[in-house]
Amino acid sequence: MERTLSIVKPDGVKKGLIGEVIRRFENAGLRITALKMLKLTKDQAKGFYIVHKDRPFYESLTDFMSEGPIVVMVVEGENAISKVREIMGATNPREAAPGTIRAEFASDIERNIVHGSDSPESASFEIGYFFSSIEIMD
Ligand code: UDP
Ligand code: MG
């Protein structure tokens, strides 16, 4: 069993896609073991995306991620990290496989609806960024 952190980003919440994202995870046999809605401050968004601090898109990305409410969740299952990323599709929706969330709903490479951790190390950091152990179901 593996855990990953997923986020319905501000554009996904605005477009009414919270249920759509969760349904796709659950349909794939993954389980939601923690869930909440919150609005990040600019500094909290910068902390979450600290690995991208030297990238040209860092400022714009963290403005976007703090513009409105998000839904953060822990997703658990066999190979949860790669399964979630497969369901999401590539970062750039124009390169995302047909039928993926990003291919179907994302506006562009920044406003791409959903986040998923990319490794066990980032999953551990990202889950801990939003949840304490008592908030995650067994
Ligand atoms: N992003 C962007 N421009 C880029 C690459 C990424 O605005 O050229 C944004 C996009 O919202 C992406 C996030 O930064 O989801 C994190 O980038 P990463 O490369 O980690 O993509 P992901 O893991 O989300 O597919
Ligand atoms: Mg990433």
Tab-separated table of N, CA and C and ligand atoms in Angstrom:
chain	number	residue	atom	x	y	z
A	1	MET	N	0.836	-1.210	0.000
A	1	MET	CA	0.000	0.000	0.000
A	1	MET	C	0.866	1.252	0.000
A	2	GLU	N	0.449	2.227	-0.754
A	2	GLU	CA	1.224	3.460	-0.889
A	2	GLU	C	0.267	4.636	-0.694
A	3	ARG	N	0.812	5.747	-0.167
A	3	ARG	CA	0.014	6.965	-0.004
A	3	ARG	C	0.553	8.076	-0.894
A	4	THR	N	-0.360	8.888	-1.394
A	4	THR	CA	0.059	10.060	-2.158
A	4	THR	C	-0.828	11.239	-1.785
A	5	LEU	N	-0.367	12.440	-2.121
A	5	LEU	CA	-1.139	13.649	-1.825
A	5	LEU	C	-1.670	14.187	-3.141
A	6	SER	N	-2.967	14.404	-3.188
A	6	SER	CA	-3.553	15.016	-4.372
A	6	SER	C	-4.261	16.299	-3.981
A	7	ILE	N	-4.331	17.220	-4.929
A	7	ILE	CA	-5.021	18.497	-4.710
A	7	ILE	C	-5.930	18.779	-5.902
A	8	VAL	N	-7.180	19.145	-5.608
A	8	VAL	CA	-8.001	19.792	-6.634
A	8	VAL	C	-7.654	21.270	-6.526
A	9	LYS	N	-7.008	21.785	-7.560
A	9	LYS	CA	-6.478	23.146	-7.551
A	9	LYS	C	-7.617	24.175	-7.670
A	10	PRO	N	-7.309	25.470	-7.463
A	10	PRO	CA	-8.375	26.487	-7.491
A	10	PRO	C	-9.227	26.465	-8.769
A	11	ASP	N	-8.618	26.181	-9.900
A	11	ASP	CA	-9.414	26.125	-11.140
A	11	ASP	C	-10.366	24.931	-11.135
A	12	GLY	N	-9.925	23.820	-10.567
A	12	GLY	CA	-10.770	22.627	-10.484
A	12	GLY	C	-11.964	22.836	-9.562
A	13	VAL	N	-11.717	23.510	-8.434
A	13	VAL	CA	-12.816	23.804	-7.510
A	13	VAL	C	-13.813	24.746	-8.182
A	14	LYS	N	-13.290	25.805	-8.851
A	14	LYS	CA	-14.166	26.776	-9.532
A	14	LYS	C	-15.018	26.120	-10.611
A	15	LYS	N	-14.436	25.153	-11.297
A	15	LYS	CA	-15.161	24.485	-12.387
A	15	LYS	C	-16.071	23.367	-11.898
A	16	GLY	N	-16.150	23.165	-10.584
A	16	GLY	CA	-17.054	22.144	-10.046
A	16	GLY	C	-16.572	20.718	-10.261
A	17	LEU	N	-15.249	20.535	-10.179
A	17	LEU	CA	-14.680	19.222	-10.502
A	17	LEU	C	-14.194	18.432	-9.282
A	18	ILE	N	-14.566	18.860	-8.074
A	18	ILE	CA	-14.121	18.113	-6.880
A	18	ILE	C	-14.607	16.668	-6.964
A	19	GLY	N	-15.889	16.510	-7.215
A	19	GLY	CA	-16.470	15.165	-7.267
A	19	GLY	C	-15.912	14.335	-8.410
A	20	GLU	N	-15.711	14.978	-9.549
A	20	GLU	CA	-15.172	14.301	-10.735
A	20	GLU	C	-13.789	13.696	-10.437
A	21	VAL	N	-12.942	14.478	-9.776
A	21	VAL	CA	-11.583	14.004	-9.458
A	21	VAL	C	-11.657	12.835	-8.475
A	22	ILE	N	-12.435	13.001	-7.423
A	22	ILE	CA	-12.546	11.936	-6.415
A	22	ILE	C	-13.146	10.677	-7.029
A	23	ARG	N	-14.161	10.849	-7.868
A	23	ARG	CA	-14.795	9.685	-8.495
A	23	ARG	C	-13.789	8.889	-9.311
A	24	ARG	N	-12.936	9.590	-10.051
A	24	ARG	CA	-11.939	8.886	-10.881
A	24	ARG	C	-10.952	8.099	-10.018
A	25	PHE	N	-10.542	8.687	-8.894
A	25	PHE	CA	-9.627	7.963	-7.992
A	25	PHE	C	-10.333	6.723	-7.435
A	26	GLU	N	-11.543	6.909	-6.950
A	26	GLU	CA	-12.269	5.773	-6.341
A	26	GLU	C	-12.591	4.699	-7.381
A	27	ASN	N	-12.926	5.122	-8.586
A	27	ASN	CA	-13.213	4.142	-9.649
A	27	ASN	C	-11.984	3.302	-9.998
A	28	ALA	N	-10.806	3.872	-9.748
A	28	ALA	CA	-9.566	3.145	-10.034
A	28	ALA	C	-9.171	2.240	-8.863
A	29	GLY	N	-10.026	2.178	-7.857
A	29	GLY	CA	-9.756	1.294	-6.723
A	29	GLY	C	-8.931	1.944	-5.628
A	30	LEU	N	-8.688	3.255	-5.761
A	30	LEU	CA	-7.941	3.990	-4.730
A	30	LEU	C	-8.908	4.462	-3.643
A	31	ARG	N	-8.377	4.658	-2.430
A	31	ARG	CA	-9.221	5.101	-1.325
A	31	ARG	C	-8.767	6.459	-0.811
A	32	ILE	N	-9.755	7.313	-0.455
A	32	ILE	CA	-9.457	8.613	0.142
A	32	ILE	C	-9.374	8.406	1.648
A	33	THR	N	-8.212	8.701	2.230
A	33	THR	CA	-8.040	8.441	3.667
A	33	THR	C	-7.887	9.727	4.489
A	34	ALA	N	-7.922	10.881	3.815
A	34	ALA	CA	-7.963	12.184	4.487
A	34	ALA	C	-8.400	13.199	3.449
A	35	LEU	N	-9.125	14.233	3.896
A	35	LEU	CA	-9.693	15.184	2.928
A	35	LEU	C	-10.040	16.493	3.624
A	36	LYS	N	-9.663	17.616	3.027
A	36	LYS	CA	-10.157	18.905	3.526
A	36	LYS	C	-10.059	19.994	2.474
A	37	MET	N	-10.866	21.069	2.699
A	37	MET	CA	-10.820	22.249	1.831
A	37	MET	C	-10.176	23.386	2.607
A	38	LEU	N	-9.318	24.120	1.926
A	38	LEU	CA	-8.692	25.279	2.550
A	38	LEU	C	-8.238	26.244	1.467
A	39	LYS	N	-7.877	27.456	1.897
A	39	LYS	CA	-7.337	28.444	0.955
A	39	LYS	C	-5.922	28.765	1.396
A	40	LEU	N	-4.959	28.518	0.506
A	40	LEU	CA	-3.557	28.766	0.833
A	40	LEU	C	-3.247	30.248	0.790
A	41	THR	N	-2.382	30.701	1.690
A	41	THR	CA	-1.785	32.025	1.530
A	41	THR	C	-0.694	31.896	0.455
A	42	LYS	N	-0.243	33.027	-0.032
A	42	LYS	CA	0.868	33.029	-1.002
A	42	LYS	C	2.086	32.310	-0.408
A	43	ASP	N	2.408	32.603	0.848
A	43	ASP	CA	3.578	31.972	1.481
A	43	ASP	C	3.392	30.467	1.648
A	44	GLN	N	2.177	30.038	1.970
A	44	GLN	CA	1.915	28.594	2.090
A	44	GLN	C	2.049	27.903	0.738
A	45	ALA	N	1.599	28.564	-0.333
A	45	ALA	CA	1.750	27.996	-1.678
A	45	ALA	C	3.238	27.910	-2.043
A	46	LYS	N	4.004	28.940	-1.678
A	46	LYS	CA	5.449	28.925	-1.957
A	46	LYS	C	6.141	27.801	-1.198
A	47	GLY	N	5.717	27.551	0.026
A	47	GLY	CA	6.299	26.458	0.818
A	47	GLY	C	5.983	25.104	0.217
A	48	PHE	N	4.762	24.946	-0.236
A	48	PHE	CA	4.366	23.667	-0.823
A	48	PHE	C	5.188	23.365	-2.082
A	49	TYR	N	5.389	24.397	-2.900
A	49	TYR	CA	6.095	24.221	-4.180
A	49	TYR	C	7.565	24.642	-4.095
A	50	ILE	N	8.149	24.520	-2.903
A	50	ILE	CA	9.528	24.986	-2.697
A	50	ILE	C	10.526	24.333	-3.671
A	51	VAL	N	10.240	23.087	-4.096
A	51	VAL	CA	11.165	22.428	-5.048
A	51	VAL	C	11.255	23.198	-6.369
A	52	HIS	N	10.237	24.010	-6.657
A	52	HIS	CA	10.222	24.749	-7.928
A	52	HIS	C	10.658	26.207	-7.764
A	53	LYS	N	11.295	26.530	-6.620
A	53	LYS	CA	11.564	27.947	-6.312
A	53	LYS	C	12.429	28.659	-7.348
A	54	ASP	N	13.262	27.928	-8.088
A	54	ASP	CA	14.115	28.578	-9.079
A	54	ASP	C	13.537	28.522	-10.495
A	55	ARG	N	12.347	27.980	-10.624
A	55	ARG	CA	11.736	27.876	-11.958
A	55	ARG	C	11.056	29.194	-12.337
A	56	PRO	N	11.033	29.494	-13.633
A	56	PRO	CA	10.421	30.758	-14.066
A	56	PRO	C	8.921	30.854	-13.744
A	57	PHE	N	8.275	29.700	-13.574
A	57	PHE	CA	6.822	29.734	-13.331
A	57	PHE	C	6.443	29.803	-11.842
A	58	TYR	N	7.449	29.867	-10.951
A	58	TYR	CA	7.186	29.775	-9.502
A	58	TYR	C	6.240	30.873	-8.999
A	59	GLU	N	6.500	32.122	-9.398
A	59	GLU	CA	5.669	33.234	-8.916
A	59	GLU	C	4.226	33.103	-9.393
A	60	SER	N	4.095	32.859	-10.686
A	60	SER	CA	2.760	32.738	-11.252
A	60	SER	C	2.008	31.523	-10.684
A	61	LEU	N	2.712	30.405	-10.560
A	61	LEU	CA	2.106	29.188	-10.010
A	61	LEU	C	1.601	29.413	-8.584
A	62	THR	N	2.409	30.087	-7.766
A	62	THR	CA	2.007	30.265	-6.366
A	62	THR	C	0.927	31.342	-6.220
A	63	ASP	N	0.864	32.293	-7.156
A	63	ASP	CA	-0.297	33.215	-7.209
A	63	ASP	C	-1.566	32.413	-7.505
A	64	PHE	N	-1.481	31.588	-8.525
A	64	PHE	CA	-2.621	30.742	-8.923
A	64	PHE	C	-3.074	29.843	-7.777
A	65	MET	N	-2.131	29.186	-7.123
A	65	MET	CA	-2.496	28.214	-6.084
A	65	MET	C	-3.079	28.878	-4.830
A	66	SER	N	-2.881	30.192	-4.705
A	66	SER	CA	-3.428	30.897	-3.537
A	66	SER	C	-4.613	31.782	-3.907
A	67	GLU	N	-5.136	31.651	-5.116
A	67	GLU	CA	-6.222	32.554	-5.549
A	67	GLU	C	-7.609	32.138	-5.062
A	68	GLY	N	-7.747	30.904	-4.627
A	68	GLY	CA	-9.069	30.450	-4.190
A	68	GLY	C	-8.959	29.129	-3.470
A	69	PRO	N	-10.091	28.608	-2.978
A	69	PRO	CA	-10.044	27.356	-2.215
A	69	PRO	C	-9.541	26.174	-3.034
A	70	ILE	N	-8.897	25.266	-2.330
A	70	ILE	CA	-8.434	24.004	-2.907
A	70	ILE	C	-8.969	22.861	-2.043
A	71	VAL	N	-8.966	21.665	-2.597
A	71	VAL	CA	-9.292	20.475	-1.804
A	71	VAL	C	-8.057	19.582	-1.806
A	72	VAL	N	-7.557	19.294	-0.606
A	72	VAL	CA	-6.376	18.428	-0.485
A	72	VAL	C	-6.808	17.083	0.073
A	73	MET	N	-6.180	16.032	-0.431
A	73	MET	CA	-6.565	14.697	0.041
A	73	MET	C	-5.387	13.728	0.016
A	74	VAL	N	-5.458	12.771	0.932
A	74	VAL	CA	-4.522	11.649	0.913
A	74	VAL	C	-5.224	10.508	0.180
A	75	VAL	N	-4.533	9.958	-0.797
A	75	VAL	CA	-5.075	8.868	-1.610
A	75	VAL	C	-4.201	7.648	-1.387
A	76	GLU	N	-4.856	6.525	-1.100
A	76	GLU	CA	-4.099	5.329	-0.739
A	76	GLU	C	-4.475	4.149	-1.622
A	77	GLY	N	-3.489	3.309	-1.880
A	77	GLY	CA	-3.742	2.093	-2.649
A	77	GLY	C	-2.434	1.544	-3.185
A	78	GLU	N	-2.534	0.430	-3.888
A	78	GLU	CA	-1.346	-0.143	-4.503
A	78	GLU	C	-0.874	0.805	-5.611
A	79	ASN	N	0.400	1.151	-5.591
A	79	ASN	CA	0.966	2.071	-6.588
A	79	ASN	C	0.161	3.371	-6.717
A	80	ALA	N	-0.282	3.903	-5.579
A	80	ALA	CA	-1.143	5.098	-5.591
A	80	ALA	C	-0.463	6.280	-6.290
A	81	ILE	N	0.845	6.426	-6.110
A	81	ILE	CA	1.541	7.587	-6.690
A	81	ILE	C	1.441	7.564	-8.216
A	82	SER	N	1.812	6.443	-8.816
A	82	SER	CA	1.788	6.391	-10.287
A	82	SER	C	0.356	6.294	-10.819
A	83	LYS	N	-0.530	5.629	-10.077
A	83	LYS	CA	-1.923	5.563	-10.545
A	83	LYS	C	-2.569	6.948	-10.604
A	84	VAL	N	-2.355	7.733	-9.548
A	84	VAL	CA	-2.930	9.087	-9.531
A	84	VAL	C	-2.357	9.911	-10.677
A	85	ARG	N	-1.053	9.787	-10.909
A	85	ARG	CA	-0.452	10.592	-11.978
A	85	ARG	C	-0.946	10.143	-13.356
A	86	GLU	N	-1.237	8.863	-13.489
A	86	GLU	CA	-1.794	8.375	-14.750
A	86	GLU	C	-3.216	8.923	-14.976
A	87	ILE	N	-3.995	8.963	-13.901
A	87	ILE	CA	-5.363	9.485	-13.991
A	87	ILE	C	-5.348	10.985	-14.284
A	88	MET	N	-4.343	11.698	-13.732
A	88	MET	CA	-4.215	13.143	-13.955
A	88	MET	C	-3.859	13.473	-15.394
A	89	GLY	N	-2.890	12.744	-15.958
A	89	GLY	CA	-2.344	13.077	-17.275
A	89	GLY	C	-1.158	14.008	-17.165
A	90	ALA	N	-0.466	14.221	-18.280
A	90	ALA	CA	0.754	15.035	-18.296
A	90	ALA	C	0.469	16.469	-17.857
A	91	THR	N	1.520	17.116	-17.330
A	91	THR	CA	1.418	18.494	-16.832
A	91	THR	C	0.785	19.420	-17.864
A	92	ASN	N	1.284	19.338	-19.094
A	92	ASN	CA	0.730	20.147	-20.189
A	92	ASN	C	-0.480	19.420	-20.791
A	93	PRO	N	-1.658	19.998	-20.668
A	93	PRO	CA	-2.860	19.281	-21.144
A	93	PRO	C	-2.803	18.902	-22.624
A	94	ARG	N	-2.006	19.651	-23.397
A	94	ARG	CA	-1.885	19.309	-24.827
A	94	ARG	C	-1.096	18.021	-25.040
A	95	GLU	N	-0.322	17.646	-24.021
A	95	GLU	CA	0.435	16.383	-24.088
A	95	GLU	C	-0.213	15.279	-23.260
A	96	ALA	N	-1.284	15.605	-22.570
A	96	ALA	CA	-1.936	14.629	-21.686
A	96	ALA	C	-2.709	13.605	-22.519
A	97	ALA	N	-2.645	12.348	-22.107
A	97	ALA	CA	-3.337	11.276	-22.834
A	97	ALA	C	-4.846	11.520	-22.817
A	98	PRO	N	-5.505	11.164	-23.926
A	98	PRO	CA	-6.963	11.327	-23.999
A	98	PRO	C	-7.644	10.613	-22.827
A	99	GLY	N	-8.672	11.250	-22.282
A	99	GLY	CA	-9.425	10.631	-21.197
A	99	GLY	C	-8.897	10.961	-19.813
A	100	THR	N	-7.690	11.544	-19.739
A	100	THR	CA	-7.168	11.938	-18.422
A	100	THR	C	-7.833	13.241	-17.965
A	101	ILE	N	-7.733	13.506	-16.671
A	101	ILE	CA	-8.363	14.715	-16.115
A	101	ILE	C	-7.834	15.962	-16.804
A	102	ARG	N	-6.516	16.045	-16.950
A	102	ARG	CA	-5.949	17.257	-17.539
A	102	ARG	C	-6.313	17.386	-19.010
A	103	ALA	N	-6.324	16.284	-19.750
A	103	ALA	CA	-6.719	16.354	-21.162
A	103	ALA	C	-8.154	16.854	-21.289
A	104	GLU	N	-9.011	16.417	-20.388
A	104	GLU	CA	-10.432	16.766	-20.519
A	104	GLU	C	-10.784	18.140	-19.971
A	105	PHE	N	-10.069	18.589	-18.911
A	105	PHE	CA	-10.550	19.775	-18.191
A	105	PHE	C	-9.557	20.922	-18.049
A	106	ALA	N	-8.242	20.696	-18.256
A	106	ALA	CA	-7.270	21.756	-17.982
A	106	ALA	C	-7.286	22.835	-19.059
A	107	SER	N	-7.064	24.091	-18.634
A	107	SER	CA	-7.023	25.209	-19.582
A	107	SER	C	-5.659	25.331	-20.226
A	108	ASP	N	-4.600	25.176	-19.437
A	108	ASP	CA	-3.230	25.318	-19.944
A	108	ASP	C	-2.262	24.645	-18.983
A	109	ILE	N	-0.964	24.784	-19.251
A	109	ILE	CA	0.051	24.048	-18.466
A	109	ILE	C	0.056	24.459	-16.997
A	110	GLU	N	-0.380	25.687	-16.687
A	110	GLU	CA	-0.434	26.109	-15.282
A	110	GLU	C	-1.761	25.721	-14.636
A	111	ARG	N	-2.843	26.099	-15.275
A	111	ARG	CA	-4.183	25.859	-14.714
A	111	ARG	C	-4.640	24.472	-15.164
A	112	ASN	N	-4.085	23.465	-14.445
A	112	ASN	CA	-4.275	22.082	-14.895
A	112	ASN	C	-5.025	21.201	-13.891
A	113	ILE	N	-5.879	21.856	-13.097
A	113	ILE	CA	-6.934	21.185	-12.310
A	113	ILE	C	-6.481	20.402	-11.085
A	114	VAL	N	-5.394	19.640	-11.228
A	114	VAL	CA	-5.118	18.645	-10.199
A	114	VAL	C	-3.614	18.501	-9.950
A	115	HIS	N	-3.278	18.150	-8.717
A	115	HIS	CA	-1.890	17.852	-8.333
A	115	HIS	C	-1.799	16.409	-7.831
A	116	GLY	N	-0.660	15.781	-8.068
A	116	GLY	CA	-0.363	14.484	-7.457
A	116	GLY	C	1.123	14.392	-7.192
A	117	SER	N	1.501	13.864	-6.023
A	117	SER	CA	2.919	13.715	-5.678
A	117	SER	C	3.634	12.881	-6.742
A	118	ASP	N	4.941	13.160	-6.935
A	118	ASP	CA	5.663	12.458	-8.009
A	118	ASP	C	6.624	11.376	-7.520
A	119	SER	N	6.750	11.185	-6.198
A	119	SER	CA	7.673	10.159	-5.660
A	119	SER	C	7.289	9.895	-4.205
A	120	PRO	N	7.769	8.798	-3.640
A	120	PRO	CA	7.502	8.543	-2.214
A	120	PRO	C	8.023	9.672	-1.321
A	121	GLU	N	9.175	10.245	-1.687
A	121	GLU	CA	9.755	11.333	-0.889
A	121	GLU	C	8.864	12.571	-0.935
A	122	SER	N	8.410	12.939	-2.133
A	122	SER	CA	7.552	14.129	-2.210
A	122	SER	C	6.189	13.841	-1.580
A	123	ALA	N	5.678	12.623	-1.709
A	123	ALA	CA	4.396	12.280	-1.064
A	123	ALA	C	4.499	12.469	0.445
A	124	SER	N	5.599	12.021	1.017
A	124	SER	CA	5.779	12.137	2.456
A	124	SER	C	5.832	13.608	2.890
A	125	PHE	N	6.600	14.415	2.177
A	125	PHE	CA	6.665	15.861	2.468
A	125	PHE	C	5.300	16.518	2.294
A	126	GLU	N	4.621	16.204	1.196
A	126	GLU	CA	3.368	16.888	0.852
A	126	GLU	C	2.217	16.474	1.776
A	127	ILE	N	2.158	15.192	2.151
A	127	ILE	CA	1.120	14.755	3.094
A	127	ILE	C	1.335	15.459	4.434
A	128	GLY	N	2.579	15.500	4.874
A	128	GLY	CA	2.900	16.154	6.140
A	128	GLY	C	2.678	17.656	6.114
A	129	TYR	N	2.682	18.251	4.922
A	129	TYR	CA	2.447	19.686	4.787
A	129	TYR	C	1.011	20.038	5.167
A	130	PHE	N	0.090	19.105	4.920
A	130	PHE	CA	-1.334	19.389	5.123
A	130	PHE	C	-1.997	18.590	6.235
A	131	PHE	N	-1.462	17.409	6.561
A	131	PHE	CA	-2.166	16.533	7.497
A	131	PHE	C	-1.237	16.042	8.601
A	132	SER	N	-1.810	15.918	9.802
A	132	SER	CA	-1.101	15.227	10.888
A	132	SER	C	-1.538	13.764	10.874
A	133	SER	N	-0.797	12.919	11.557
A	133	SER	CA	-1.073	11.475	11.481
A	133	SER	C	-2.485	11.140	11.973
A	134	ILE	N	-2.998	11.863	12.968
A	134	ILE	CA	-4.346	11.533	13.489
A	134	ILE	C	-5.463	11.956	12.520
A	135	GLU	N	-5.125	12.714	11.483
A	135	GLU	CA	-6.143	13.111	10.491
A	135	GLU	C	-6.219	12.124	9.323
A	136	ILE	N	-5.334	11.116	9.307
A	136	ILE	CA	-5.305	10.167	8.195
A	136	ILE	C	-5.832	8.824	8.686
A	137	MET	N	-6.848	8.310	7.977
A	137	MET	CA	-7.495	7.059	8.384
A	137	MET	C	-6.600	5.863	8.032
A	138	ASP	N	-6.704	4.832	8.832
A	138	ASP	CA	-5.944	3.591	8.577
A	138	ASP	C	-6.500	2.866	7.356
B	1	UDP	N1	3.661	24.592	-14.186
B	1	UDP	C1	3.601	25.759	-14.928
B	1	UDP	N2	4.442	25.876	-16.037
B	1	UDP	C2	5.313	24.899	-16.383
B	1	UDP	C3	5.368	23.733	-15.614
B	1	UDP	C4	4.531	23.611	-14.516
B	1	UDP	O1	2.833	26.657	-14.641
B	1	UDP	O2	6.034	25.065	-17.386
B	1	UDP	C5	2.777	24.466	-13.007
B	1	UDP	C6	1.625	23.473	-13.214
B	1	UDP	O3	0.484	23.938	-12.487
B	1	UDP	C7	2.204	22.217	-12.618
B	1	UDP	C8	2.970	22.776	-11.427
B	1	UDP	O4	3.538	23.974	-11.915
B	1	UDP	O5	1.178	21.293	-12.272
B	1	UDP	C9	4.064	21.894	-10.891
B	1	UDP	O6	4.926	21.529	-11.953
B	1	UDP	P1	5.414	20.031	-12.136
B	1	UDP	O7	6.486	20.032	-13.163
B	1	UDP	O8	5.745	19.466	-10.791
B	1	UDP	O9	4.133	19.312	-12.771
B	1	UDP	P2	3.128	18.211	-12.168
B	1	UDP	O10	3.920	17.331	-11.241
B	1	UDP	O11	2.034	18.967	-11.439
B	1	UDP	O12	2.605	17.488	-13.356
B	2	MG	MG	5.150	17.862	-9.646
